[in-house]
C-alpha cells in the first residue's frame, strides 16, 4: 500500500486494462492497471450453523482492499481477508492510487415472491425482522458499489432492490461492466427485473453472480446456475478460466455482452475440500 500510494506500479495488467476474478457466490476480485487489488463480498456460512451454504470456508486471500455490500453472511466475510483496508457497506467515495470506489446507499430486495421459496417473506414469518423499507432492519440495507479504474465504471449490485428511486439511478449513471445477481431460481432478481436494471444501466458487459456452483455451493442454498438466462441472451459467452483480463478498448467496443464464469473460479475448490476433510498433509 505504501508503494501504491507513492505511485509505484505493482503486479498489474498494465495501462488501460483490468483483471476480473470470480470466487463463487457474489465475490469478485478486481485488479487495477497498477496492481491494486479489491475484493468484493467474500462469503461465509451462516454463523448459527446447521444450514451451510458453502462446502468449505472461504479460501485464504491477500488483497489490498476488501469491500462488502451488505450484512448478510454470503456477502460480509471481511474478517477472513488478509487485507490492508476494509470498506464495510461504504457510503460515499474512497480514492487510492489508480482506483476510486463510490458506495451508494439503498435497500436490499424485499419482495422475493418471484422465487420459489420467497426468502424475504419467510424471513418475516420466522423472525421479528422487518425487511420492507423504509423501516427495514439494518441487515436489509445495501450499498451499491461503483469501482472506477482504467477508464471503466464497474458496478457491483450486491442484493439491491430492482426499483430504487430516480436519485439512485441518476447517481449510478451508465456503467461499463455490471456485476448482477442472476441465477435460475431466481433468488434475488427475476429475469424481468434484470432486464429492467440493464435497461437503466446500459452496461456494455453484464456478469452474473450469486448462483449455484456445484463444487462450492450447497444445494441447501436453493440457488441454481444462470444457464437458462445465459441461453436466452442473444450475445453471451462463458469464460475458460476463473480470471480474465479486460482491456478498456475491448470493453468499450462491446454491446450488451453477457459474460459468465460458470463453474470457473480463481482458486482450486478441490484443494479447499481436501483441506476441510483433513487430507492435506496427511
PDB file of C-alpha atoms in Angstrom:
ATOM      1  CA  UNK A   1       0.000   0.000   0.000  1.00  0.00           C
ATOM      2  CA  UNK A   2       2.892   2.352   0.736  1.00  0.00           C
ATOM      3  CA  UNK A   3       4.337   1.613  -2.689  1.00  0.00           C
ATOM      4  CA  UNK A   4       0.950   2.109  -4.361  1.00  0.00           C
ATOM      5  CA  UNK A   5       0.288   5.423  -2.658  1.00  0.00           C
ATOM      6  CA  UNK A   6       3.713   6.542  -3.843  1.00  0.00           C
ATOM      7  CA  UNK A   7       2.706   5.913  -7.441  1.00  0.00           C
ATOM      8  CA  UNK A   8       4.742   2.760  -7.926  1.00  0.00           C
ATOM      9  CA  UNK A   9       3.317   0.082 -10.205  1.00  0.00           C
ATOM     10  CA  UNK A  10       2.720  -3.323  -8.651  1.00  0.00           C
ATOM     11  CA  UNK A  11       1.892  -6.581 -10.440  1.00  0.00           C
ATOM     12  CA  UNK A  12      -0.974  -5.215 -12.521  1.00  0.00           C
ATOM     13  CA  UNK A  13      -2.179  -5.867 -16.065  1.00  0.00           C
ATOM     14  CA  UNK A  14      -0.725  -2.572 -17.280  1.00  0.00           C
ATOM     15  CA  UNK A  15      -2.212   0.612 -18.624  1.00  0.00           C
ATOM     16  CA  UNK A  16      -5.840   0.516 -19.810  1.00  0.00           C
ATOM     17  CA  UNK A  17      -6.669  -2.993 -18.579  1.00  0.00           C
ATOM     18  CA  UNK A  18      -8.080  -4.713 -15.505  1.00  0.00           C
ATOM     19  CA  UNK A  19      -8.211  -8.271 -14.268  1.00  0.00           C
ATOM     20  CA  UNK A  20     -11.569  -9.624 -13.047  1.00  0.00           C
ATOM     21  CA  UNK A  21     -11.582 -12.824 -10.989  1.00  0.00           C
ATOM     22  CA  UNK A  22     -14.578 -14.802  -9.677  1.00  0.00           C
ATOM     23  CA  UNK A  23     -14.557 -16.622  -6.311  1.00  0.00           C
ATOM     24  CA  UNK A  24     -18.104 -18.030  -6.248  1.00  0.00           C
ATOM     25  CA  UNK A  25     -21.116 -16.525  -4.508  1.00  0.00           C
ATOM     26  CA  UNK A  26     -21.100 -12.783  -5.194  1.00  0.00           C
ATOM     27  CA  UNK A  27     -17.353 -12.433  -4.704  1.00  0.00           C
ATOM     28  CA  UNK A  28     -15.066 -10.824  -7.267  1.00  0.00           C
ATOM     29  CA  UNK A  29     -11.500  -9.570  -7.168  1.00  0.00           C
ATOM     30  CA  UNK A  30     -10.663  -6.573  -9.344  1.00  0.00           C
ATOM     31  CA  UNK A  31      -7.026  -5.797 -10.128  1.00  0.00           C
ATOM     32  CA  UNK A  32      -6.345  -2.270 -11.346  1.00  0.00           C
ATOM     33  CA  UNK A  33      -3.785  -1.404 -14.056  1.00  0.00           C
ATOM     34  CA  UNK A  34      -1.151  -0.630 -11.402  1.00  0.00           C
ATOM     35  CA  UNK A  35      -1.867  -3.820  -9.467  1.00  0.00           C
ATOM     36  CA  UNK A  36      -4.084  -2.629  -6.597  1.00  0.00           C
ATOM     37  CA  UNK A  37      -6.456  -5.465  -5.667  1.00  0.00           C
ATOM     38  CA  UNK A  38     -10.036  -5.067  -4.437  1.00  0.00           C
ATOM     39  CA  UNK A  39     -12.167  -7.991  -3.255  1.00  0.00           C
ATOM     40  CA  UNK A  40     -15.933  -7.503  -3.013  1.00  0.00           C
ATOM     41  CA  UNK A  41     -18.345  -9.645  -0.958  1.00  0.00           C
ATOM     42  CA  UNK A  42     -16.337 -12.644   0.301  1.00  0.00           C
ATOM     43  CA  UNK A  43     -18.759 -15.286   1.581  1.00  0.00           C
ATOM     44  CA  UNK A  44     -19.131 -17.471   4.646  1.00  0.00           C
ATOM     45  CA  UNK A  45     -21.645 -19.950   6.015  1.00  0.00           C
ATOM     46  CA  UNK A  46     -24.435 -18.778   8.353  1.00  0.00           C
ATOM     47  CA  UNK A  47     -22.838 -18.271  11.781  1.00  0.00           C
ATOM     48  CA  UNK A  48     -25.636 -20.074  13.641  1.00  0.00           C
ATOM     49  CA  UNK A  49     -24.697 -23.411  11.988  1.00  0.00           C
ATOM     50  CA  UNK A  50     -26.852 -26.261  10.765  1.00  0.00           C
ATOM     51  CA  UNK A  51     -27.630 -24.767   7.337  1.00  0.00           C
ATOM     52  CA  UNK A  52     -24.424 -24.337   5.403  1.00  0.00           C
ATOM     53  CA  UNK A  53     -24.490 -22.667   2.007  1.00  0.00           C
ATOM     54  CA  UNK A  54     -20.864 -23.460   1.144  1.00  0.00           C
ATOM     55  CA  UNK A  55     -18.903 -26.699   1.179  1.00  0.00           C
ATOM     56  CA  UNK A  56     -15.837 -25.162   2.853  1.00  0.00           C
ATOM     57  CA  UNK A  57     -14.543 -21.915   4.314  1.00  0.00           C
ATOM     58  CA  UNK A  58     -13.588 -19.042   2.050  1.00  0.00           C
ATOM     59  CA  UNK A  59     -10.079 -19.600   0.627  1.00  0.00           C
ATOM     60  CA  UNK A  60      -7.141 -17.706   2.085  1.00  0.00           C
ATOM     61  CA  UNK A  61      -6.685 -14.483   0.103  1.00  0.00           C
ATOM     62  CA  UNK A  62      -4.412 -11.482   0.422  1.00  0.00           C
ATOM     63  CA  UNK A  63      -5.732  -8.270  -1.133  1.00  0.00           C
ATOM     64  CA  UNK A  64      -5.221  -4.545  -0.712  1.00  0.00           C
ATOM     65  CA  UNK A  65      -8.852  -3.529  -0.191  1.00  0.00           C
ATOM     66  CA  UNK A  66     -11.823  -5.602   0.988  1.00  0.00           C
ATOM     67  CA  UNK A  67     -15.408  -4.436   0.489  1.00  0.00           C
ATOM     68  CA  UNK A  68     -18.874  -5.647   1.476  1.00  0.00           C
ATOM     69  CA  UNK A  69     -22.200  -4.508   0.022  1.00  0.00           C
ATOM     70  CA  UNK A  70     -24.406  -5.597   2.948  1.00  0.00           C
ATOM     71  CA  UNK A  71     -24.514  -7.505   6.216  1.00  0.00           C
ATOM     72  CA  UNK A  72     -25.631 -10.950   5.049  1.00  0.00           C
ATOM     73  CA  UNK A  73     -23.381 -13.972   5.623  1.00  0.00           C
ATOM     74  CA  UNK A  74     -22.876 -14.648   1.902  1.00  0.00           C
ATOM     75  CA  UNK A  75     -21.501 -11.112   1.381  1.00  0.00           C
ATOM     76  CA  UNK A  76     -19.795  -9.918   4.585  1.00  0.00           C
ATOM     77  CA  UNK A  77     -16.871 -12.226   5.395  1.00  0.00           C
ATOM     78  CA  UNK A  78     -14.388  -9.350   5.501  1.00  0.00           C
ATOM     79  CA  UNK A  79     -12.635 -10.675   8.608  1.00  0.00           C
ATOM     80  CA  UNK A  80     -11.341 -13.671   6.604  1.00  0.00           C
ATOM     81  CA  UNK A  81      -9.351 -11.474   4.241  1.00  0.00           C
ATOM     82  CA  UNK A  82      -5.706 -10.576   4.672  1.00  0.00           C
ATOM     83  CA  UNK A  83      -6.419  -7.002   3.617  1.00  0.00           C
ATOM     84  CA  UNK A  84      -4.767  -3.663   4.316  1.00  0.00           C
ATOM     85  CA  UNK A  85      -8.030  -1.676   4.147  1.00  0.00           C
ATOM     86  CA  UNK A  86     -11.628  -2.770   4.791  1.00  0.00           C
ATOM     87  CA  UNK A  87     -14.636  -0.822   3.495  1.00  0.00           C
ATOM     88  CA  UNK A  88     -17.762  -2.331   5.016  1.00  0.00           C
ATOM     89  CA  UNK A  89     -21.000  -1.066   3.428  1.00  0.00           C
ATOM     90  CA  UNK A  90     -19.266   2.024   2.065  1.00  0.00           C
ATOM     91  CA  UNK A  91     -21.412   5.132   1.622  1.00  0.00           C
ATOM     92  CA  UNK A  92     -19.512   7.965  -0.034  1.00  0.00           C
ATOM     93  CA  UNK A  93     -16.281   7.955  -2.008  1.00  0.00           C
ATOM     94  CA  UNK A  94     -12.876   6.372  -1.417  1.00  0.00           C
ATOM     95  CA  UNK A  95      -9.894   7.148  -3.669  1.00  0.00           C
ATOM     96  CA  UNK A  96      -6.495   5.475  -3.653  1.00  0.00           C
ATOM     97  CA  UNK A  97      -3.724   5.091  -6.239  1.00  0.00           C
ATOM     98  CA  UNK A  98      -5.429   4.427  -9.596  1.00  0.00           C
ATOM     99  CA  UNK A  99      -8.879   3.480  -8.262  1.00  0.00           C
ATOM    100  CA  UNK A 100     -11.931   5.237  -6.845  1.00  0.00           C
ATOM    101  CA  UNK A 101     -14.871   3.484  -5.190  1.00  0.00           C
ATOM    102  CA  UNK A 102     -18.254   5.087  -4.637  1.00  0.00           C
ATOM    103  CA  UNK A 103     -20.825   3.497  -2.338  1.00  0.00           C
ATOM    104  CA  UNK A 104     -24.450   4.487  -2.912  1.00  0.00           C
ATOM    105  CA  UNK A 105     -26.836   3.715  -0.058  1.00  0.00           C
ATOM    106  CA  UNK A 106     -30.080   1.969  -0.965  1.00  0.00           C
ATOM    107  CA  UNK A 107     -32.091  -1.095   0.055  1.00  0.00           C
ATOM    108  CA  UNK A 108     -31.814  -4.871  -0.216  1.00  0.00           C
ATOM    109  CA  UNK A 109     -34.524  -6.556  -2.262  1.00  0.00           C
ATOM    110  CA  UNK A 110     -37.532  -7.244  -0.004  1.00  0.00           C
ATOM    111  CA  UNK A 111     -40.025  -8.771  -2.480  1.00  0.00           C
ATOM    112  CA  UNK A 112     -38.899 -12.241  -3.484  1.00  0.00           C
ATOM    113  CA  UNK A 113     -42.305 -13.659  -4.442  1.00  0.00           C
ATOM    114  CA  UNK A 114     -40.810 -14.436  -7.859  1.00  0.00           C
ATOM    115  CA  UNK A 115     -38.601 -17.031  -6.115  1.00  0.00           C
ATOM    116  CA  UNK A 116     -39.985 -20.480  -5.367  1.00  0.00           C
ATOM    117  CA  UNK A 117     -39.193 -20.007  -1.671  1.00  0.00           C
ATOM    118  CA  UNK A 118     -39.904 -16.235  -1.208  1.00  0.00           C
ATOM    119  CA  UNK A 119     -36.917 -15.828   1.111  1.00  0.00           C
ATOM    120  CA  UNK A 120     -37.781 -12.317   2.282  1.00  0.00           C
ATOM    121  CA  UNK A 121     -41.335 -13.413   3.091  1.00  0.00           C
ATOM    122  CA  UNK A 122     -40.060 -16.437   5.014  1.00  0.00           C
ATOM    123  CA  UNK A 123     -37.703 -14.181   6.965  1.00  0.00           C
ATOM    124  CA  UNK A 124     -40.611 -12.009   8.066  1.00  0.00           C
ATOM    125  CA  UNK A 125     -42.629 -15.071   9.100  1.00  0.00           C
ATOM    126  CA  UNK A 126     -39.877 -16.864  11.010  1.00  0.00           C
ATOM    127  CA  UNK A 127     -38.256 -13.900  12.772  1.00  0.00           C
ATOM    128  CA  UNK A 128     -39.329 -10.468  14.017  1.00  0.00           C
ATOM    129  CA  UNK A 129     -37.105  -8.927  11.313  1.00  0.00           C
ATOM    130  CA  UNK A 130     -38.656  -6.251   9.104  1.00  0.00           C
ATOM    131  CA  UNK A 131     -37.345  -6.411   5.539  1.00  0.00           C
ATOM    132  CA  UNK A 132     -39.533  -3.807   3.823  1.00  0.00           C
ATOM    133  CA  UNK A 133     -38.157  -0.244   3.529  1.00  0.00           C
ATOM    134  CA  UNK A 134     -38.089   2.343   4.894  1.00  0.00           C
ATOM    135  CA  UNK A 135     -38.384   0.631   8.315  1.00  0.00           C
ATOM    136  CA  UNK A 136     -36.291  -2.433   7.484  1.00  0.00           C
ATOM    137  CA  UNK A 137     -33.641  -3.708   9.831  1.00  0.00           C
ATOM    138  CA  UNK A 138     -30.095  -2.615   9.014  1.00  0.00           C
ATOM    139  CA  UNK A 139     -29.271  -6.027   7.527  1.00  0.00           C
ATOM    140  CA  UNK A 140     -31.656  -5.150   4.685  1.00  0.00           C
ATOM    141  CA  UNK A 141     -29.722  -2.018   3.771  1.00  0.00           C
ATOM    142  CA  UNK A 142     -27.431  -2.353   0.746  1.00  0.00           C
ATOM    143  CA  UNK A 143     -24.580  -0.312  -0.706  1.00  0.00           C
ATOM    144  CA  UNK A 144     -24.288  -0.400  -4.480  1.00  0.00           C
ATOM    145  CA  UNK A 145     -20.593  -0.091  -5.343  1.00  0.00           C
ATOM    146  CA  UNK A 146     -19.100   1.682  -8.354  1.00  0.00           C
ATOM    147  CA  UNK A 147     -15.407   0.951  -8.952  1.00  0.00           C
ATOM    148  CA  UNK A 148     -13.675   3.366 -11.336  1.00  0.00           C
ATOM    149  CA  UNK A 149     -10.313   2.399 -12.783  1.00  0.00           C
ATOM    150  CA  UNK A 150      -8.657   2.108 -16.217  1.00  0.00           C
ATOM    151  CA  UNK A 151     -11.301   4.448 -17.614  1.00  0.00           C
ATOM    152  CA  UNK A 152     -14.024   1.923 -16.738  1.00  0.00           C
ATOM    153  CA  UNK A 153     -17.018   2.095 -14.386  1.00  0.00           C
ATOM    154  CA  UNK A 154     -17.646  -1.307 -12.797  1.00  0.00           C
ATOM    155  CA  UNK A 155     -20.822  -1.768 -10.759  1.00  0.00           C
ATOM    156  CA  UNK A 156     -21.440  -4.382  -8.061  1.00  0.00           C
ATOM    157  CA  UNK A 157     -25.188  -4.500  -7.354  1.00  0.00           C
ATOM    158  CA  UNK A 158     -24.977  -6.580  -4.185  1.00  0.00           C
ATOM    159  CA  UNK A 159     -28.562  -7.710  -3.490  1.00  0.00           C
ATOM    160  CA  UNK A 160     -30.153  -4.333  -4.136  1.00  0.00           C
ATOM    161  CA  UNK A 161     -33.830  -3.934  -4.964  1.00  0.00           C
ATOM    162  CA  UNK A 162     -34.647  -3.537  -8.676  1.00  0.00           C
ATOM    163  CA  UNK A 163     -36.604  -0.296  -8.329  1.00  0.00           C
ATOM    164  CA  UNK A 164     -34.595   2.302  -6.391  1.00  0.00           C
ATOM    165  CA  UNK A 165     -35.746   5.933  -6.626  1.00  0.00           C
ATOM    166  CA  UNK A 166     -34.646   8.157  -9.504  1.00  0.00           C
ATOM    167  CA  UNK A 167     -31.899   9.851  -7.491  1.00  0.00           C
ATOM    168  CA  UNK A 168     -30.161   6.462  -7.142  1.00  0.00           C
ATOM    169  CA  UNK A 169     -30.327   5.837 -10.887  1.00  0.00           C
ATOM    170  CA  UNK A 170     -29.006   9.355 -11.515  1.00  0.00           C
ATOM    171  CA  UNK A 171     -26.056   8.678  -9.202  1.00  0.00           C
ATOM    172  CA  UNK A 172     -25.316   5.344 -10.874  1.00  0.00           C
ATOM    173  CA  UNK A 173     -25.432   6.614 -14.440  1.00  0.00           C
ATOM    174  CA  UNK A 174     -24.252   4.418 -17.300  1.00  0.00           C
ATOM    175  CA  UNK A 175     -21.773   1.671 -16.425  1.00  0.00           C
ATOM    176  CA  UNK A 176     -19.336  -0.353 -18.484  1.00  0.00           C
ATOM    177  CA  UNK A 177     -19.433  -3.610 -16.504  1.00  0.00           C
ATOM    178  CA  UNK A 178     -22.390  -4.631 -14.306  1.00  0.00           C
ATOM    179  CA  UNK A 179     -21.948  -7.460 -11.782  1.00  0.00           C
ATOM    180  CA  UNK A 180     -25.559  -8.543 -11.181  1.00  0.00           C
ATOM    181  CA  UNK A 181     -27.181 -11.313  -9.068  1.00  0.00           C
ATOM    182  CA  UNK A 182     -28.516 -13.702 -11.717  1.00  0.00           C
ATOM    183  CA  UNK A 183     -29.434 -17.318 -11.056  1.00  0.00           C
ATOM    184  CA  UNK A 184     -32.014 -19.824 -12.210  1.00  0.00           C
ATOM    185  CA  UNK A 185     -34.093 -19.905  -9.016  1.00  0.00           C
ATOM    186  CA  UNK A 186     -34.250 -16.759  -9.275  1.00  0.00           C
ATOM    187  CA  UNK A 187     -33.136 -15.830  -5.759  1.00  0.00           C
ATOM    188  CA  UNK A 188     -32.612 -12.038  -5.810  1.00  0.00           C
ATOM    189  CA  UNK A 189     -33.938 -10.578  -9.064  1.00  0.00           C
ATOM    190  CA  UNK A 190     -36.393 -12.057 -11.551  1.00  0.00           C
ATOM    191  CA  UNK A 191     -35.377 -12.156 -15.195  1.00  0.00           C
ATOM    192  CA  UNK A 192     -37.779  -9.299 -15.938  1.00  0.00           C
ATOM    193  CA  UNK A 193     -36.205  -7.241 -13.148  1.00  0.00           C
ATOM    194  CA  UNK A 194     -32.725  -7.960 -14.512  1.00  0.00           C
ATOM    195  CA  UNK A 195     -33.872  -6.686 -17.897  1.00  0.00           C
ATOM    196  CA  UNK A 196     -35.242  -3.525 -16.256  1.00  0.00           C
ATOM    197  CA  UNK A 197     -31.989  -2.903 -14.367  1.00  0.00           C
ATOM    198  CA  UNK A 198     -29.915  -3.411 -17.521  1.00  0.00           C
ATOM    199  CA  UNK A 199     -32.193  -1.056 -19.453  1.00  0.00           C
ATOM    200  CA  UNK A 200     -31.366   1.702 -16.921  1.00  0.00           C
ATOM    201  CA  UNK A 201     -27.646   0.971 -16.519  1.00  0.00           C
ATOM    202  CA  UNK A 202     -26.945   0.138 -20.188  1.00  0.00           C
ATOM    203  CA  UNK A 203     -23.861  -1.967 -19.349  1.00  0.00           C
ATOM    204  CA  UNK A 204     -21.528  -2.991 -22.132  1.00  0.00           C
ATOM    205  CA  UNK A 205     -20.882  -6.247 -20.246  1.00  0.00           C
ATOM    206  CA  UNK A 206     -23.140  -7.972 -17.685  1.00  0.00           C
ATOM    207  CA  UNK A 207     -21.557 -10.595 -15.406  1.00  0.00           C
ATOM    208  CA  UNK A 208     -23.817 -12.921 -13.348  1.00  0.00           C
ATOM    209  CA  UNK A 209     -23.080 -13.812  -9.725  1.00  0.00           C
ATOM    210  CA  UNK A 210     -24.979 -15.182  -6.686  1.00  0.00           C
ATOM    211  CA  UNK A 211     -25.596 -18.548  -8.370  1.00  0.00           C
ATOM    212  CA  UNK A 212     -25.003 -22.247  -7.687  1.00  0.00           C
ATOM    213  CA  UNK A 213     -21.532 -23.660  -8.388  1.00  0.00           C
ATOM    214  CA  UNK A 214     -21.590 -27.433  -7.937  1.00  0.00           C
ATOM    215  CA  UNK A 215     -18.238 -27.839  -6.115  1.00  0.00           C
ATOM    216  CA  UNK A 216     -18.596 -24.695  -3.952  1.00  0.00           C
ATOM    217  CA  UNK A 217     -22.276 -24.191  -3.112  1.00  0.00           C
ATOM    218  CA  UNK A 218     -24.587 -26.467  -1.114  1.00  0.00           C
ATOM    219  CA  UNK A 219     -27.886 -27.460  -2.704  1.00  0.00           C
ATOM    220  CA  UNK A 220     -29.492 -26.282   0.550  1.00  0.00           C
ATOM    221  CA  UNK A 221     -28.925 -22.730  -0.648  1.00  0.00           C
ATOM    222  CA  UNK A 222     -31.689 -23.350  -3.258  1.00  0.00           C
ATOM    223  CA  UNK A 223     -29.603 -21.393  -5.794  1.00  0.00           C
ATOM    224  CA  UNK A 224     -29.385 -22.611  -9.386  1.00  0.00           C
ATOM    225  CA  UNK A 225     -26.912 -21.961 -12.233  1.00  0.00           C
ATOM    226  CA  UNK A 226     -27.580 -18.986 -14.544  1.00  0.00           C
ATOM    227  CA  UNK A 227     -27.568 -21.201 -17.648  1.00  0.00           C
ATOM    228  CA  UNK A 228     -31.171 -20.504 -18.724  1.00  0.00           C
ATOM    229  CA  UNK A 229     -30.618 -16.758 -18.539  1.00  0.00           C
ATOM    230  CA  UNK A 230     -27.377 -17.062 -20.471  1.00  0.00           C
ATOM    231  CA  UNK A 231     -29.052 -19.228 -23.115  1.00  0.00           C
ATOM    232  CA  UNK A 232     -31.787 -16.634 -23.581  1.00  0.00           C
ATOM    233  CA  UNK A 233     -29.300 -13.799 -24.058  1.00  0.00           C
ATOM    234  CA  UNK A 234     -28.513 -13.000 -27.701  1.00  0.00           C
ATOM    235  CA  UNK A 235     -24.852 -12.133 -27.024  1.00  0.00           C
ATOM    236  CA  UNK A 236     -23.445 -14.469 -24.382  1.00  0.00           C
ATOM    237  CA  UNK A 237     -20.291 -16.424 -23.647  1.00  0.00           C
ATOM    238  CA  UNK A 238     -18.693 -18.362 -20.788  1.00  0.00           C
ATOM    239  CA  UNK A 239     -15.105 -17.812 -19.704  1.00  0.00           C
ATOM    240  CA  UNK A 240     -12.483 -20.570 -19.874  1.00  0.00           C
ATOM    241  CA  UNK A 241     -10.842 -19.552 -16.588  1.00  0.00           C
ATOM    242  CA  UNK A 242     -11.702 -18.011 -13.224  1.00  0.00           C
ATOM    243  CA  UNK A 243      -9.848 -14.784 -14.010  1.00  0.00           C
ATOM    244  CA  UNK A 244      -9.931 -12.720 -17.191  1.00  0.00           C
ATOM    245  CA  UNK A 245      -8.055  -9.666 -18.392  1.00  0.00           C
ATOM    246  CA  UNK A 246     -10.341  -6.991 -19.838  1.00  0.00           C
ATOM    247  CA  UNK A 247      -8.826  -4.219 -21.930  1.00  0.00           C
ATOM    248  CA  UNK A 248     -10.555  -0.875 -21.770  1.00  0.00           C
ATOM    249  CA  UNK A 249     -10.843  -0.508 -25.549  1.00  0.00           C
ATOM    250  CA  UNK A 250     -12.295  -4.012 -25.877  1.00  0.00           C
ATOM    251  CA  UNK A 251     -14.869  -3.353 -23.156  1.00  0.00           C
ATOM    252  CA  UNK A 252     -15.864  -0.044 -24.747  1.00  0.00           C
ATOM    253  CA  UNK A 253     -16.357  -1.856 -28.076  1.00  0.00           C
ATOM    254  CA  UNK A 254     -18.793  -4.393 -26.575  1.00  0.00           C
ATOM    255  CA  UNK A 255     -22.565  -4.059 -26.804  1.00  0.00           C
ATOM    256  CA  UNK A 256     -24.751  -5.904 -24.273  1.00  0.00           C
ATOM    257  CA  UNK A 257     -22.426  -8.876 -23.788  1.00  0.00           C
ATOM    258  CA  UNK A 258     -23.345 -11.434 -21.103  1.00  0.00           C
ATOM    259  CA  UNK A 259     -20.063 -12.821 -19.751  1.00  0.00           C
ATOM    260  CA  UNK A 260     -20.328 -15.662 -17.240  1.00  0.00           C
ATOM    261  CA  UNK A 261     -17.655 -17.507 -15.272  1.00  0.00           C
ATOM    262  CA  UNK A 262     -19.957 -20.525 -14.847  1.00  0.00           C
ATOM    263  CA  UNK A 263     -18.095 -23.098 -12.733  1.00  0.00           C
ATOM    264  CA  UNK A 264     -14.705 -21.444 -13.272  1.00  0.00           C
ATOM    265  CA  UNK A 265     -13.258 -19.764 -10.171  1.00  0.00           C
ATOM    266  CA  UNK A 266      -9.899 -18.203  -9.325  1.00  0.00           C
ATOM    267  CA  UNK A 267      -8.857 -20.898  -6.829  1.00  0.00           C
ATOM    268  CA  UNK A 268      -8.899 -24.693  -6.645  1.00  0.00           C
ATOM    269  CA  UNK A 269     -12.065 -25.939  -4.864  1.00  0.00           C
ATOM    270  CA  UNK A 270     -10.603 -29.458  -4.715  1.00  0.00           C
ATOM    271  CA  UNK A 271      -7.773 -28.208  -2.509  1.00  0.00           C
ATOM    272  CA  UNK A 272     -10.237 -26.490  -0.170  1.00  0.00           C
ATOM    273  CA  UNK A 273     -12.421 -29.619   0.044  1.00  0.00           C
ATOM    274  CA  UNK A 274      -9.348 -31.747   0.748  1.00  0.00           C
ATOM    275  CA  UNK A 275      -8.205 -29.337   3.464  1.00  0.00           C
ATOM    276  CA  UNK A 276     -11.628 -29.497   5.108  1.00  0.00           C
ATOM    277  CA  UNK A 277     -11.586 -33.282   5.094  1.00  0.00           C
ATOM    278  CA  UNK A 278      -8.096 -33.317   6.641  1.00  0.00           C
ATOM    279  CA  UNK A 279      -6.381 -34.945   3.659  1.00  0.00           C
ATOM    280  CA  UNK A 280      -3.877 -32.153   3.065  1.00  0.00           C
ATOM    281  CA  UNK A 281      -0.511 -33.015   4.570  1.00  0.00           C
ATOM    282  CA  UNK A 282      -1.669 -36.460   5.648  1.00  0.00           C
TER     283      UNK A 282
END
